[in-house]
Each structure stands twice: as C-alpha cells, then as structure tokens.
Short mmCIF file of C-alpha atoms and ligand atoms in Angstrom, two decimals:
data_model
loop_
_atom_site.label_atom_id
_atom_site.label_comp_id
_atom_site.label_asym_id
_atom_site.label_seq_id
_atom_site.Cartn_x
_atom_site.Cartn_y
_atom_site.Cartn_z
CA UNK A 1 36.67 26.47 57.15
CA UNK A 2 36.07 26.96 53.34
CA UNK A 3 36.33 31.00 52.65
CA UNK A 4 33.60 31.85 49.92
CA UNK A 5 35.09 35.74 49.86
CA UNK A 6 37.36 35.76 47.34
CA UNK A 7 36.01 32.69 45.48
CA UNK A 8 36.13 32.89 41.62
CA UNK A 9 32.76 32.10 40.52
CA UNK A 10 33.69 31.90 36.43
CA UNK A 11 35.84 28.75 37.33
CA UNK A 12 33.85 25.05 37.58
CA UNK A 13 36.70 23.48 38.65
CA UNK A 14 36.65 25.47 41.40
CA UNK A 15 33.39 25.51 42.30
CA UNK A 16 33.39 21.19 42.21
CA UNK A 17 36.79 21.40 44.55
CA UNK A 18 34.51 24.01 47.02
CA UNK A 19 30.84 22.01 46.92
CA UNK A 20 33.53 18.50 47.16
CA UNK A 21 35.32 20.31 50.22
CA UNK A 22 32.08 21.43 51.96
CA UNK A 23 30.74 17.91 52.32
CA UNK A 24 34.31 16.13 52.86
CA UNK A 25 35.14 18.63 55.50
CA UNK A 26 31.63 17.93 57.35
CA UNK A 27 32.38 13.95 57.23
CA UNK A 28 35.88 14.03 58.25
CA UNK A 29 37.45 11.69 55.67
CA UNK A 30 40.72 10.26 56.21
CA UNK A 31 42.83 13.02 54.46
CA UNK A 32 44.23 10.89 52.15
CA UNK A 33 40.82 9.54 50.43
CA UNK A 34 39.62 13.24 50.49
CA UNK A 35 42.38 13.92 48.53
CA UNK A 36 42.54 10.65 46.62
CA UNK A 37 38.40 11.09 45.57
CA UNK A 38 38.52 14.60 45.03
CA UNK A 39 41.24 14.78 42.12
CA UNK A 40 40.82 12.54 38.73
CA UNK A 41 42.27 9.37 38.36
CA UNK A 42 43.63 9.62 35.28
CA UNK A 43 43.23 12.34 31.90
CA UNK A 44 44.06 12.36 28.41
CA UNK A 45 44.43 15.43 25.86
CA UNK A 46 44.30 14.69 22.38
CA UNK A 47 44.86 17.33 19.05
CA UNK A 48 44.25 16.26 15.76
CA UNK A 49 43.74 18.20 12.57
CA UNK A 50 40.53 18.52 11.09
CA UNK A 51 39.39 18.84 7.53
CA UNK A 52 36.62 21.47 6.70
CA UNK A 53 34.36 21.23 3.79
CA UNK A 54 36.31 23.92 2.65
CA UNK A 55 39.76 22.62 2.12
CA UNK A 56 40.13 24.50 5.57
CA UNK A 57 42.71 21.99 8.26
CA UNK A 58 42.03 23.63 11.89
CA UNK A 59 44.42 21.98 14.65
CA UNK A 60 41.68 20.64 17.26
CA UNK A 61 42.14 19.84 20.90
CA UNK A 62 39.71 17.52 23.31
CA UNK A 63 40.01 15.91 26.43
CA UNK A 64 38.90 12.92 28.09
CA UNK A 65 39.05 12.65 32.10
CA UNK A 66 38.41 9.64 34.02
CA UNK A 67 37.43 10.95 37.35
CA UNK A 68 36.75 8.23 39.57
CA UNK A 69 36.33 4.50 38.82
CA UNK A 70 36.53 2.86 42.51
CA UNK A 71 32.95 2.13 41.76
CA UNK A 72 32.80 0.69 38.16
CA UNK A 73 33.55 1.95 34.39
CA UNK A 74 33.99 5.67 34.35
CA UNK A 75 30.48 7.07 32.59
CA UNK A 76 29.63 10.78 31.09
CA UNK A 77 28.88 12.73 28.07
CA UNK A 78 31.31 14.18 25.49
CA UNK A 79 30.79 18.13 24.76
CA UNK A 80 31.19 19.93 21.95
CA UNK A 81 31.65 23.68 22.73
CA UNK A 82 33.44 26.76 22.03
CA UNK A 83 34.42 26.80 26.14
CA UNK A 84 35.42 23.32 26.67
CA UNK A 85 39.00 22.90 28.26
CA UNK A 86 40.78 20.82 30.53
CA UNK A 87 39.86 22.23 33.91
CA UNK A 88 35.90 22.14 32.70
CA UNK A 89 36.03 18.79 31.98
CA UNK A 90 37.59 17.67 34.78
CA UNK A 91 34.44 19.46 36.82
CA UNK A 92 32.32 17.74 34.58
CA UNK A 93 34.26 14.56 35.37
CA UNK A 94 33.90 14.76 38.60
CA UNK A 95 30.18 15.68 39.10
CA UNK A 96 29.65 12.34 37.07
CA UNK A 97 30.63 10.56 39.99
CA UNK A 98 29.06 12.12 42.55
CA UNK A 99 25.94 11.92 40.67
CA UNK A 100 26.48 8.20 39.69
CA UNK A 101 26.89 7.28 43.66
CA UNK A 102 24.09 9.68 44.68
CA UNK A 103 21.52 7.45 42.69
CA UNK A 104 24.27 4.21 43.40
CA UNK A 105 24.31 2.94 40.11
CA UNK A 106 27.59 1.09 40.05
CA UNK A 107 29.76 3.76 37.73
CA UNK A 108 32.67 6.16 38.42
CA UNK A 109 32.83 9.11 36.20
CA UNK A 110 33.95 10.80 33.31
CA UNK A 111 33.69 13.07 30.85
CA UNK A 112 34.74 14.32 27.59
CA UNK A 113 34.76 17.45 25.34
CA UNK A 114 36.40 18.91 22.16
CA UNK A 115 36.42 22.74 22.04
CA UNK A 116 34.73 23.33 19.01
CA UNK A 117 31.78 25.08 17.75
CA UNK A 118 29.41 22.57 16.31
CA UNK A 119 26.51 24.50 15.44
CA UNK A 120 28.74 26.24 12.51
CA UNK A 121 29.91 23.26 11.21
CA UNK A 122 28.32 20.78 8.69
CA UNK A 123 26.83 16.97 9.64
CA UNK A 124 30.22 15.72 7.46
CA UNK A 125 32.73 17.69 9.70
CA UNK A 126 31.36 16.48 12.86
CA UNK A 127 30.97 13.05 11.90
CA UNK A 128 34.65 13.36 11.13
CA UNK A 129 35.62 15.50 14.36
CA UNK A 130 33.66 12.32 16.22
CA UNK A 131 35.33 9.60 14.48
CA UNK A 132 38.65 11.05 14.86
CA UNK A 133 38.38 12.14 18.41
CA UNK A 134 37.12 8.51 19.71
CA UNK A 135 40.04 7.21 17.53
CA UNK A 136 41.97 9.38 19.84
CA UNK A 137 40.51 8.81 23.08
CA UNK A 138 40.17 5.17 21.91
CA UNK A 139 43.13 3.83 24.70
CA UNK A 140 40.27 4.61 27.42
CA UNK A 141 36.81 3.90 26.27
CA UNK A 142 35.41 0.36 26.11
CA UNK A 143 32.41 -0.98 27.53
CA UNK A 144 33.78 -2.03 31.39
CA UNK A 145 36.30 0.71 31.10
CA UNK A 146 34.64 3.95 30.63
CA UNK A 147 31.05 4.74 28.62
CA UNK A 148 30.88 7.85 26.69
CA UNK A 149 27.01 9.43 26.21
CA UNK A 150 25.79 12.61 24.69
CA UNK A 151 26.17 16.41 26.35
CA UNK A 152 25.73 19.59 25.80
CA UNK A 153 25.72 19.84 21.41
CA UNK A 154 26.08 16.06 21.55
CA UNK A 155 22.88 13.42 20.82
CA UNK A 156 22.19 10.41 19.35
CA UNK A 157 23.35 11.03 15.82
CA UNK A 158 26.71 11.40 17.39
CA UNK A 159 26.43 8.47 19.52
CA UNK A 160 25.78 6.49 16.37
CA UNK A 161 29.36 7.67 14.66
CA UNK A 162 30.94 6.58 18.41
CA UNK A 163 29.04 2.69 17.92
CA UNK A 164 30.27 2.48 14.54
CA UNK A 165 33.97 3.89 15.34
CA UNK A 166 34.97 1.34 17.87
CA UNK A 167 32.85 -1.48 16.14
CA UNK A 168 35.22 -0.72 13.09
CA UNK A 169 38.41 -1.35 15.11
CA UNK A 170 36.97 -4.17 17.73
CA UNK A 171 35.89 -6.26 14.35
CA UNK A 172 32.51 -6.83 15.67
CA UNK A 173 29.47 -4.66 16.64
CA UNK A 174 30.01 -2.97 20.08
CA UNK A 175 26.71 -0.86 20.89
CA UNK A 176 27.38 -1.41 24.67
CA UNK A 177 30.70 0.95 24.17
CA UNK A 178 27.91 4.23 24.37
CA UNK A 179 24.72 5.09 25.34
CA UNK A 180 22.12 7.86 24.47
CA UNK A 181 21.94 5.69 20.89
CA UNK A 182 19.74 5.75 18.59
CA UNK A 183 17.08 2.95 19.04
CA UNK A 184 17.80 0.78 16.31
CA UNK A 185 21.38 0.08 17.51
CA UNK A 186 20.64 -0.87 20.87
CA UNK A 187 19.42 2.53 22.57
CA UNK A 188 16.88 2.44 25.33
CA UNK A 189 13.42 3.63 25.21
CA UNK A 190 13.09 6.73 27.51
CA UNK A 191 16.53 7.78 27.19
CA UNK A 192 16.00 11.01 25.11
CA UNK A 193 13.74 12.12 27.94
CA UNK A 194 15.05 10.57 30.47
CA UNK A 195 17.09 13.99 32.02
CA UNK A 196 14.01 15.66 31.79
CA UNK A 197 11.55 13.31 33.60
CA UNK A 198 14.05 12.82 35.95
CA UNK A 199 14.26 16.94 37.04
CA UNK A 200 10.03 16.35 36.91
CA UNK A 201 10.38 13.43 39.38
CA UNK A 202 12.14 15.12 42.05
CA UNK A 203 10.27 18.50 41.46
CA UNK A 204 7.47 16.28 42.43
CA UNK A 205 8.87 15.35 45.36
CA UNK A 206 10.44 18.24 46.17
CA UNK A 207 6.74 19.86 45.94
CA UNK A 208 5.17 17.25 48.01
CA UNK A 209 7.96 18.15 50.69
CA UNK A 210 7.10 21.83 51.00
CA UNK A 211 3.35 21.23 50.50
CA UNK A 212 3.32 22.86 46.62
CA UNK A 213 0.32 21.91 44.43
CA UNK A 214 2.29 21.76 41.07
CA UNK A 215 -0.64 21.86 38.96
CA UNK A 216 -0.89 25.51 38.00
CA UNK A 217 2.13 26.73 39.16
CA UNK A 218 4.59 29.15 36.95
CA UNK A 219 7.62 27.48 35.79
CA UNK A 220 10.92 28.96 34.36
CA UNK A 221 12.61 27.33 32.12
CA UNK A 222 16.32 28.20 30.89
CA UNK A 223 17.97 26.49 28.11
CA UNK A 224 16.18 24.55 25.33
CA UNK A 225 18.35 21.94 24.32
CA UNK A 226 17.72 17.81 25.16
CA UNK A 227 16.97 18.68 28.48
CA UNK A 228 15.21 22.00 28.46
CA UNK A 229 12.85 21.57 25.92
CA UNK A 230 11.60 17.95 27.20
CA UNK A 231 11.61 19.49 30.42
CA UNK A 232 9.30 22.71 29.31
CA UNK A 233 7.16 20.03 27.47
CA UNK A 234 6.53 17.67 30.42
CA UNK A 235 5.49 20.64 32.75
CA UNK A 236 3.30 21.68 30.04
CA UNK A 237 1.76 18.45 29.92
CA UNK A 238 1.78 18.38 33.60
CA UNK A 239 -0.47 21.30 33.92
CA UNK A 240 2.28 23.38 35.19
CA UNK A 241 2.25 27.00 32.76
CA UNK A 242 5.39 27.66 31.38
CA UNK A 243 5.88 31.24 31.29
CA UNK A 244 9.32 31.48 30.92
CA UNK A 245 11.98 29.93 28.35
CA UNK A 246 15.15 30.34 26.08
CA UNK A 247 18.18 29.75 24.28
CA UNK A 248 21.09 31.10 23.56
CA UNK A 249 20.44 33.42 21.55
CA UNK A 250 17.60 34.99 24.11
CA UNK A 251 14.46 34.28 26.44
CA UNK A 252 10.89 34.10 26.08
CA UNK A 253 8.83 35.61 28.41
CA UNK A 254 4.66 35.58 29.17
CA UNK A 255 3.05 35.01 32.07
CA UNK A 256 -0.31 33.57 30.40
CA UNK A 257 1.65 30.81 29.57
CA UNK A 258 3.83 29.50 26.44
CA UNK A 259 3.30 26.37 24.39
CA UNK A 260 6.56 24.48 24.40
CA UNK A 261 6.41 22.66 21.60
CA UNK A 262 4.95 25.76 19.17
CA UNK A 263 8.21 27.43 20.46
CA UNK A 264 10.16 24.80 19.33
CA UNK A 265 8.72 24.37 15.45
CA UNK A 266 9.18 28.36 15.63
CA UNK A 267 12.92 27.58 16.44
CA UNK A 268 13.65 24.76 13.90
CA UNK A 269 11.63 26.16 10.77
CA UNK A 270 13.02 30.18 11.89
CA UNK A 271 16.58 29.14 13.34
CA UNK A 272 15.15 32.17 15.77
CA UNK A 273 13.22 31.27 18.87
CA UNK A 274 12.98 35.08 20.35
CA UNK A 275 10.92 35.99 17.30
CA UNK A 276 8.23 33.74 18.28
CA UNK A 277 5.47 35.98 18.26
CA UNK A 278 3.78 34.84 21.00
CA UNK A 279 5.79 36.13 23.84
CA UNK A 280 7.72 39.27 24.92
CA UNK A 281 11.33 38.91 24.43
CA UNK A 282 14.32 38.98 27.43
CA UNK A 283 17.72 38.54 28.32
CA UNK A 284 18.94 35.31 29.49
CA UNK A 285 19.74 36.87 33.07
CA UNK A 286 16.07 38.71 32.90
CA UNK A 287 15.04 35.09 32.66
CA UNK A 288 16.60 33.76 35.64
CA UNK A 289 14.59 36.75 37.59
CA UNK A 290 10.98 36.29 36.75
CA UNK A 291 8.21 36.06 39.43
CA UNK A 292 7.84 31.82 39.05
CA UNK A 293 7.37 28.92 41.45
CA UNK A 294 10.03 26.74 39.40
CA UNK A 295 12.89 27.37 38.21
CA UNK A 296 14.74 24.51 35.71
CA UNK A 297 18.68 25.90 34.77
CA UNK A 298 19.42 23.76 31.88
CA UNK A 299 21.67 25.63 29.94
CA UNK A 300 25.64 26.08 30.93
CA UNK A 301 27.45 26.08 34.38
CA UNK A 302 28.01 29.44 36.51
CA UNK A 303 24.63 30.96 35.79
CA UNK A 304 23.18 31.96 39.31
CA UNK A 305 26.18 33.97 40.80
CA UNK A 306 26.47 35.94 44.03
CA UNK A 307 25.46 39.05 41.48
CA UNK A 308 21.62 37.98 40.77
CA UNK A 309 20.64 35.61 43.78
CA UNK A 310 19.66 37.61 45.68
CA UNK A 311 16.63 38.95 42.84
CA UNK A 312 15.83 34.72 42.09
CA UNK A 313 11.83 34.93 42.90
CA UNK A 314 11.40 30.96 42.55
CA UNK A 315 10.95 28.80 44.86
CA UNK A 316 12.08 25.96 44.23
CA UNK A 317 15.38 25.35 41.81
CA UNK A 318 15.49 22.05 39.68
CA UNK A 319 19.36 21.77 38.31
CA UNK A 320 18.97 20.39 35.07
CA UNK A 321 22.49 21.88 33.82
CA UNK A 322 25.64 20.77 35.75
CA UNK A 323 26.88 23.50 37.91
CA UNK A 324 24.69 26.22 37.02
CA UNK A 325 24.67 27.74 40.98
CA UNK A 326 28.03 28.75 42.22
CA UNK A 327 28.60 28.20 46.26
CA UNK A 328 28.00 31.99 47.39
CA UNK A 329 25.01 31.97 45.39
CA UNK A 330 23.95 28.76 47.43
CA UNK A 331 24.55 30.62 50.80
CA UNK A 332 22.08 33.40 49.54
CA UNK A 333 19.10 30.86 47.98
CA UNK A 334 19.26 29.12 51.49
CA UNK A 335 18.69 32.52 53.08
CA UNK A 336 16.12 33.44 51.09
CA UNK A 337 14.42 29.47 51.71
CA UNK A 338 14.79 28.51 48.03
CA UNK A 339 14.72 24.82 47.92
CA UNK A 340 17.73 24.00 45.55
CA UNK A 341 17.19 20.27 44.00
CA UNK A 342 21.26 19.99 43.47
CA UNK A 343 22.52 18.91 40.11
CA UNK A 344 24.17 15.92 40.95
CA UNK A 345 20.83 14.67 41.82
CA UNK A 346 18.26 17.01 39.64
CA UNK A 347 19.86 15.69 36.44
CA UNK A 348 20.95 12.19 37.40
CA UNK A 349 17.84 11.00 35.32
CA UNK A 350 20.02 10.87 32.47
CA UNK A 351 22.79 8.51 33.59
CA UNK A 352 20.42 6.23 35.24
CA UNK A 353 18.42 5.88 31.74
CA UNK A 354 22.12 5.17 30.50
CA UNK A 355 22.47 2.73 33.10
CA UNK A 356 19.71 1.06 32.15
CA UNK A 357 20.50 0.87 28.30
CA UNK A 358 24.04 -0.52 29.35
CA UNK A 359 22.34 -3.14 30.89
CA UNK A 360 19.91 -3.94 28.12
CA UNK A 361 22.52 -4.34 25.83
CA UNK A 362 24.87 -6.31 27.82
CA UNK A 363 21.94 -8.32 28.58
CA UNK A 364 20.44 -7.85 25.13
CA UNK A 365 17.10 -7.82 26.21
CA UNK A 366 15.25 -4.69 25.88
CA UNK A 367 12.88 -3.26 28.37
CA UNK A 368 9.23 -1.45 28.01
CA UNK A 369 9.35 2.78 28.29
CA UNK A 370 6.84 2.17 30.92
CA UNK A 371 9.78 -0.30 32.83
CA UNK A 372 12.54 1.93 32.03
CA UNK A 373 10.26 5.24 33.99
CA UNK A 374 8.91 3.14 36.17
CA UNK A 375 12.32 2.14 37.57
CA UNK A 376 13.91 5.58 36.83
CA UNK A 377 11.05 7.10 39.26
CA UNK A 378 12.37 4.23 42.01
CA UNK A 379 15.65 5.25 42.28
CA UNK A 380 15.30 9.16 42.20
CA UNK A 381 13.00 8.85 44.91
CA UNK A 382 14.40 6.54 47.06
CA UNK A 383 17.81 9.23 46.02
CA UNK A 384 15.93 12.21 47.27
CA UNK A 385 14.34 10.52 50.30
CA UNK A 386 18.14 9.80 51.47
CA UNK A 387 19.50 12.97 50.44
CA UNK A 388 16.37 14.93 52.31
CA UNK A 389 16.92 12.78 55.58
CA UNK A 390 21.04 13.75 55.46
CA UNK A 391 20.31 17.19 54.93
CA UNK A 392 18.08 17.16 58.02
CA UNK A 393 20.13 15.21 60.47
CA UNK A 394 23.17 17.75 59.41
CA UNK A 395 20.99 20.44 59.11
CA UNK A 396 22.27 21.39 55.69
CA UNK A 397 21.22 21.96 52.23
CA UNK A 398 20.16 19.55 49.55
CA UNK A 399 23.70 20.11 47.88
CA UNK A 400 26.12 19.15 50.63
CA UNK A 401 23.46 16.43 51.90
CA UNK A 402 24.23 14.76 48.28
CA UNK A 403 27.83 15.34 48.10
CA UNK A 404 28.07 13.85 51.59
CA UNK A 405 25.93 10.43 50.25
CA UNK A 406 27.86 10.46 47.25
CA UNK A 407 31.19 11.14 49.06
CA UNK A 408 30.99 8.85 51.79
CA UNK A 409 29.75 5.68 49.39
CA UNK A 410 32.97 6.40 46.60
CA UNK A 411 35.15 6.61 49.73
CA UNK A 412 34.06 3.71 51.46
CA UNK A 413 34.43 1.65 48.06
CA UNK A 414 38.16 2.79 48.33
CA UNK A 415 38.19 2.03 52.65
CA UNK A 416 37.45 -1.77 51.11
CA UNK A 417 39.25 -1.95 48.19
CA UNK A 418 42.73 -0.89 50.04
CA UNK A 419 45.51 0.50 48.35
CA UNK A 420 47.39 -1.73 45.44
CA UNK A 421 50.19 -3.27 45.86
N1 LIG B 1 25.71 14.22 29.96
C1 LIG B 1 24.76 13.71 30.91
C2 LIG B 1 25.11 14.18 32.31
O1 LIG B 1 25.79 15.15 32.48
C3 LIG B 1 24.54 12.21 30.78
C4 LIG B 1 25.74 11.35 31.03
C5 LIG B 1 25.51 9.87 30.76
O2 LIG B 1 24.41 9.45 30.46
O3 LIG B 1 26.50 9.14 30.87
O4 LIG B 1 24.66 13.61 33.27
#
C-alpha cells in the first residue's frame, strides 16, 4: 500500500511516481512494465551561456525529457521559469503521456524547460535563449521524434523562433517540428483556446453528471495566463459569473461577478491586475477558498495541499494546471464529495488541438475552427465517459480512473511491441 503520511507535497516528481503507483498498483502490471512506464525513457541537460542586452553572459541550464514514446513521437511544452529543474520536468514529462493516452491520440510524452525568468528579460534575449536552447536540444526534436509546444511563459511567438531554428539547419521549412504556432506558419485555428475549451467541455460534462445547471453558477478562477484567462472568458460568455481570479502577483475577488476581459486590458495597459478597481483584492491561497461552484487551478503545480483542502468550498475542480492537487489533498476533496476533473484529462484540450495541427501540417490541409472544436469536444467526451465508467466499476476517483486508462493502454503498447533485441 502507498503511505501518504510522510509524503512531501513540494516535490512533483513525487507526486507523478504516487498518482502513477496508485493506479499501477490497482491494475497489477507486470512489475517490469510498471517500472519500465513509470521512469523516462531517455533525458538530456543542456547549459549554454547567454548574452544579455547588457553585455551581461549568465551560464543557463534546460532540460529536455522524453518520457514515454511506446505510443508515437514524444509531445509537450517547453517552460520557461525561475523553478524549472530536472526532477519537474520529468513530472511534466510524464503527465504528457498519461494525458496523451487518456484522450489516445497516438503520442508519448515529453517535456522541456530552461530555468529562467522570462518576464525580466527582453523579446531579443529570449529569442536568443530559444534559438540556442533548440540548437541544444536539437539531437531529440524532429517531427516523428518528439514535438515541442508552448507552456507555462511559452506561446506562439516562441514557437515561431523554434519553426525557424530547425528550418535553418534542416535546409527547408519544417513547421510540423512544433505546434501552438502562429497561424501564418502552419498553426491551427483553435489552438490558443484550445486548453481552455477543453477544461469547459468536461466541466460540462462533469455538471451534467452531478445534475449542476452551469448557467449562473460562481466560478473560481486561478491563474491568468493562456489557459486561465481563455478559461475565465469562456465561462463568462457561458453565463457562468466569475467571481474569482488572479495572477501572480495576487487575486481578484467579487462575488457580483468580474468581467474577464476588462481585467485583462487593466493587466496589460497597468502591468497590475490587483489594482483593478473593480474588485476587492486577495491572496492567491484566499483564492483557492472562496464560496464557488467551480473551481479552474491554472496556475503552477502543488497548489491544493493537505494544509487548505479541507477549507476548498467548490464543488467541482477543473485542473487546468498540471499537478496543482497533491495526493493527500485528493483523499480529503473525495471526502468532502468534490468532483476533481484530473489534469491529465481537464487540460488535455491542449495537446489534442496540437494533435490536430500536426496533422494539418503533415497533411497540409487546414481545417475550419468549427472542425477543429467540433472534434476536440468528441474526444474529451468520449475521454470522460471512459474515465467516469472506470472510476465506477473500481469505485475510485476521476484521477486514478485516468491513470488506470492511460496506464493500461501505454503498457499494453509495450505487452505488443516486446522487448528489442
Ligand atoms: N503544455 C501543454 C500541456 O501541458 C500543451 C502540450 C502540447 O500541446 O504538446 O498539456
């Protein structure tokens, strides 16, 4: 049996060994694919110097981990962030695959990450942080190998520096090598929202499930990067009042409701969102504690602990952020009946819409937004429907119900692939 006692919550790796361990230990794997599946297949750390605008050369170190490609190319997002190191990436990695098997799209997973602090530096120095780190990490990417796409501090501008990077040293135009582009080199319509609608579509269903009319229900919404902000904005839109939101520098809070994208303009044209005006202002971990029905983490990992569960008033818990809910605070949000929509399926929205632009551009033929939702919506709900029946028959939560799907379809990919030579 797993002991959650004298778990280390600050530690992602740790928590992606425990949530992987949970579900392997409930489908009785051969040992050796447990261990085999659990562990990345391969990693690379890279250092490089870096100029500054300055004059300034800083000594900077980034990883890239190949997780798991039994499936196909390893696929995930590079990071840029102060807290990125090798055993955070490697959760990251990981989570990447159980999230591409949940939805069975035919990727492994990886991920990538420079520790760095991009906000503080200019457009110049991270185009030239980018170009050399791909340089670097260059051995491993390629389009059927493994298919970088933005994360947390990453986005399209950056995926546009990646494109033109590898194109440079192929000879020829690659756009196929990334995705999360910008349109006009080959990204996919839908794709900047596509995390976003994704957490919306299984809230819906997660709703229908416990008989929830959405409209006019509270939401929470914490983080308002990509995923938080298009998030806040399609509840908005949705009819569902947003009372809650933030960033990191602090949280919005008021219960008549807050306009989304007035927040925003206040946070681009102030550099400032808790001095928006109109709302009182809170802590981050105030946030996570406000009376709501919803609740969308899409900030950073580790954020609902075994210290504030137990005062979580949602009801339902949309994981737009990977790993923000540690496995003791699990135990507690199933006592209390919170219905936790796991990560590895909450936020999948965003590698499917990558999915789909790797096939448009191998393909190169582009689809319609309405085909690329209309599809994205037929997967995560045909991914939910098999997650909810799992989690029944095992009477277990949404979490280990996904991990087990996910698990049990990498593992059987390595049951028929065998073992080389
Ligand atoms: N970074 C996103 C995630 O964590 C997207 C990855 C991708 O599109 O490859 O799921």
């Amino acid at each position: 049996m797993v002991d959650l006692g004298a778990y280390d919550e600050s530690r992602p790796l740790d928590m992606h060994d425990l949530q992987f361990d949970l579900a392997a230990e409930k489908l009785g794997l051969e040992p050796w694919i447990a261990e085999k599946i659990k562990r990345p297949r391969r990693e690379l750390t890279v250092r490089f110097p870096l100029r500054f605008d300055d004059g300034r050369i800083q000594l900077m170190e980034g990883h890239r981990v190949q997780h798991n490609t039994l499936r196909g190319p390893g696929k995930g997002g590079i990071r840029y962030h102060p807290r990125v190191d090798l055993d955070e990436v490697r959760a990251l990695a990981g989570w990447m695959t159980w999230k591409c098997a949940v939805v069975d799209i035919p990727f492994g997973g990886a991920k990538g990450g420079v520790a760095c602090d991009p906000t503080t530096m200019s457009a110049a120095e991270r185009e030239r942080l980018t170009r050399r780190y791909i340089w670097e990490i260059s051995p491993l990417i390629g389009p059927e190998q493994d298919i970088p796409a933005p994360d947390v501090n990453t986005g399209p501008e950056t995926m546009g520096w990646i494109v033109d990077t590898y194109s440079v040293f192929k000879g020829y135009t690659c756009n196929s090598v990334v995705t999360g582009k910008p349109l006009c080199i080959g990204g996919s319509l839908g794709r900047l929202k596509a995390t976003s609608r994704g957490c919306i579509y299984v809230l819906e269903e997660a709703a229908r499930h416990l008989g929830l009319e959405l409209a006019g229900c509270r939401a929470v919404v914490q983080g308002f990067g990509n995923v938080g902000y298009h998030a806040a904005e399609l509840l908005h839109e949705a009819g569902v009042k947003v009372v809650g939101l933030s960033n990191v520098q602090g949280a919005l809070y008021n219960p008549a409701g807050i306009a989304p994208r007035a927040a925003k303009q206040h946070e681009l044209s102030t550099g400032d969102l808790p001095s928006y005006a109109e709302a009182e202002r809170l802590t981050n971990q105030e946030l996570l504690e406000l009376p709501c029905e919803v609740l969308i983490p899409a900030a950073l990992e580790g954020q609902i602990t075994r210290a504030n569960a137990g005062r979580i008033k949602a009801r339902i818990i949309v994981e737009g952020a990977n790993g923000p809910t540690s496995p003791p605070a699990d135990d507690i949000l199933k006592d209390k009946g919170i219905f936790v929509v796991p990560d590895i399926l909450a936020n999948a929205g965003g590698v499917t819409v990558s999915y789909f632009e790797w096939v448009q551009n191998l393909q190169k033929l582009f689809w319609t937004e309405d085909d690329v939702n209309r599809r994205l919506r037929e997967i995560l709900t045909r991914a939910f429907a098999e997650v909810m029946a799992i989690a029944q028959r095992e009477r277990t939560t949404m979490r280990t119900a996904a991990y087990m799907l996910a698990i049990e379809r990498v593992a059987e990919a390595k049951r028929v692939r065998g073992i080389f030579p």
